Amino acid sequence: MTRARVLLLNSALGPLDYRVPHGMAVEPGSIVVAPLGPRQLAGVVWEPERMASDGEVGDNRLRNLLSVIDAPPLRPELRRLIEWTADYYLAPPAAVLRMALPSSSALEGVRMITEYRLSGFRPERLTSQRLQALDRIGERQGLIRELAEIADVSDSVIRGLVKAGAIEAVEVNIDTPYPPPEPDHAPPILSARQSEVATKLVEAVDAKAFHPFLLDGVTGSGKTEVYFEAVAEAIRQGRQTLVLLPEIALTEPFLKRFAARFGHAPVAWHSDLRQSQRRRAWRAIASGEALVTVGARSALFLPYADLGLIVVDEAHETSFKQEEGVHYHARDVAVMRGHFDQCPVILASATPAIETRQQVEIGRYTELKLPGRFGKAEMPDIAAIDLIAEPPERGRWLAPRLVEAMRETLERSEQALLFLNRRGYAPLTLCRTCGHRFQCPNCTAWMVEHRLVKRLACHHCGHVMQPPEECPECHDEDSLVACGPGVERIADEAKLLFPDARTAIVTSDTLWSPAKAAEFVGRMEAGDIDIVIGTQLITKGYHFPNLTLVGVVDADLGLEGGDLRAAERSFQQIMQVAGRAGRGEKPGHVLIQTHNPKAPVMDALVSGDAQSFYEAETEARRHAGAPPFGRYAGIIISSEDQGMALETAKRIGRSAPKVDGMHVYGPAPAPLAMLRGRHRFRLLVHARRSLDVQNVIREWIGPIDWPNKVRVAVDVDPYSFL
Ligand code: ADP
Ligand code: ZN
């Protein structure tokens, strides 16, 4: 090649053409460094016929490529996936490419770097910043910048601590190989049913062909053990497996469990990795040395050398949908990746999404069922508490029957879990005298009180304020009241009721790193915790045999938003959290507090008749032409300047094309009318399933110009309607 079309890591640009200097060998997929103005940027060589360049330039005016990175070229399968994703989600291809090349240090030649960690020496008289740094860093190690980020202090605070001797430098070789997992290290003895299912999955791995599966089994039925057999088969063949998890908090327990089964942990990929770990993982994935990778959705676009199997665990989780940058759904893209890489894809779930069930229905996915829990464990019994008939005491949130069940559980030295999907102490602070409500200055949202850290915080933008001593409007003192419960308030109530019980709060505030999650699991397993109070973070994946009672504090909460998936999501969430109860030999009980015990979703939970609930929901979707029977796309127009945002939104709305089978709603102010200081307007496109909505939107919005200060984001197949 003497000329190369290069997709640079800059989302604002399309592909650019460069000259390949004499003696440099590049091919499609080569990772290269190219000049852009005065700067140098990494990028990937693309087939010119697949991507139009930003402007045809004569050979003699092209600039030279600077160098080729010493890493395997991106394979055509991945390049096709990147094109598909960019096309489907209407995203710049470079933004998708960035997810394949997310680590600049992975592209560098160096192998030794200097990292820092606590030396063990603690100088006297520390500033509060330094103290905070030492506390937060704990056992962690990383670059100065990474430690500064972990500790939420400036680089100079860390440097000061290095000078003072409290932090020391260590030389690290960052590319040490990963020990390979052993497929026959400690395999379980599968039940007849499990082994039947496992055999089908193993055969699919052997077939080396695209084959999507829905592995549908109740919580605790052994889905993980079963798909591990398919992973073992891929390992035997020396091919790579990718396991996607919905939360990085689940990574750590997964690593432990995997290591027990396969002798060594897999390679982990998530946002909490430090730079050296990220580089090491990326290179091992690209070379094919990393046989099994487990990660959050961002692991999906990595350049696996030879992918033989993809597993999406807890595949119904909406956290697989990315809501920023490229608005992709990792479950759906995983299936496409399996299609391009010609390998099986296993979607594992106890509560599969209606979209996934529909794929089974029309014969695209193969469903494999594990109907019962493994061994002696039984499904927990589920009952509803009608909060109108059996209300909690005044100012309390736990109904007498739930409190009594907790008492019995604790008396048997078993563990209880209270689920409330609300972080902090109270979702709203209100002045009793004048009615003033504390609102975020940047968002259409209340400030949430976090009593443990003595702050009010906005859960959308992170804005924090000191808890006020008086009302800012009427200046009345002692007039402020906390309204409604969050997990911290429930924890207070639990402590009041059971002063001797040891409680733990599990939210993203307390379990903000895999290490914290691991610590929590350790304490649960050791029996150091009696009552857990947690948000959705606690509903997934965990296996605590001594946990026998689950109380759902407010089952109506999930239904509030009212979007098309609200009932389904509530059902899934409560089934998942119920699935934490009674996973060992002891039976589990679940109590659901609700104001609407007659609502179909409550009825389905209590009666265990998921089938008719799903059928009714599916029928309702079919009737409304909602997904998977029809399609939506959201168009979100935002700007710090409200007038500009509105003007652009109106212009986009006015130029909406009249297309048969498509309807455009809006523009209207978004429910979250302000977010991070930006005013937001939404349009909603509703279309027939067979319509190529992306193309319509491309041709519709493509020619429209808007001011620099306005951002227009398209969300194809939206999960959030805020
Ligand atoms: P799921 O992923 O469906 O929730 P798991 O795979 O986590 O289920 O299994 C639940 C529990 O039962 C785990 O502790 C698991 O190790 C155990 N288990 C499941 N199948 C077997 C088996 N065949 N032999 C031994 N233990 C098993
Ligand atoms: Zn805010």
Short mmCIF file of C-alpha atoms in Angstrom, two decimals, residues 118 122 125-140 147-154 157-158 161 167 453 455 512:
data_model
loop_
_atom_site.label_atom_id
_atom_site.label_comp_id
_atom_site.label_asym_id
_atom_site.label_seq_id
_atom_site.Cartn_x
_atom_site.Cartn_y
_atom_site.Cartn_z
CA LEU A 118 2.07 3.59 50.62
CA ARG A 122 3.12 7.89 58.37
CA ARG A 125 1.02 16.31 61.56
CA LEU A 126 -0.69 15.62 58.26
CA THR A 127 -2.86 18.11 56.43
CA SER A 128 -6.44 16.96 55.91
CA GLN A 129 -5.73 16.52 52.19
CA ARG A 130 -2.75 14.28 52.89
CA LEU A 131 -4.69 12.35 55.48
CA GLN A 132 -7.50 11.79 53.04
CA ALA A 133 -5.00 10.61 50.42
CA LEU A 134 -3.39 8.07 52.75
CA ASP A 135 -6.79 6.75 53.85
CA ARG A 136 -8.24 6.39 50.42
CA ILE A 137 -5.18 4.88 48.75
CA GLY A 138 -5.01 2.03 51.24
CA GLU A 139 -3.63 -1.04 49.52
CA ARG A 140 -3.74 0.44 46.08
CA LEU A 147 -3.52 7.81 43.10
CA ALA A 148 -4.54 11.47 43.02
CA GLU A 149 -7.78 10.48 41.37
CA ILE A 150 -8.47 7.66 43.84
CA ALA A 151 -7.82 10.03 46.72
CA ASP A 152 -9.64 12.97 45.13
CA VAL A 153 -6.67 15.29 45.74
CA SER A 154 -4.29 17.09 43.39
CA VAL A 157 -0.52 16.34 47.33
CA ILE A 158 0.66 12.88 46.23
CA LEU A 161 3.66 12.57 50.28
CA ILE A 167 4.50 7.03 49.49
CA VAL A 453 -20.90 11.93 54.98
CA ARG A 455 -23.78 16.29 52.72
CA TRP A 512 -17.28 1.96 44.87
#
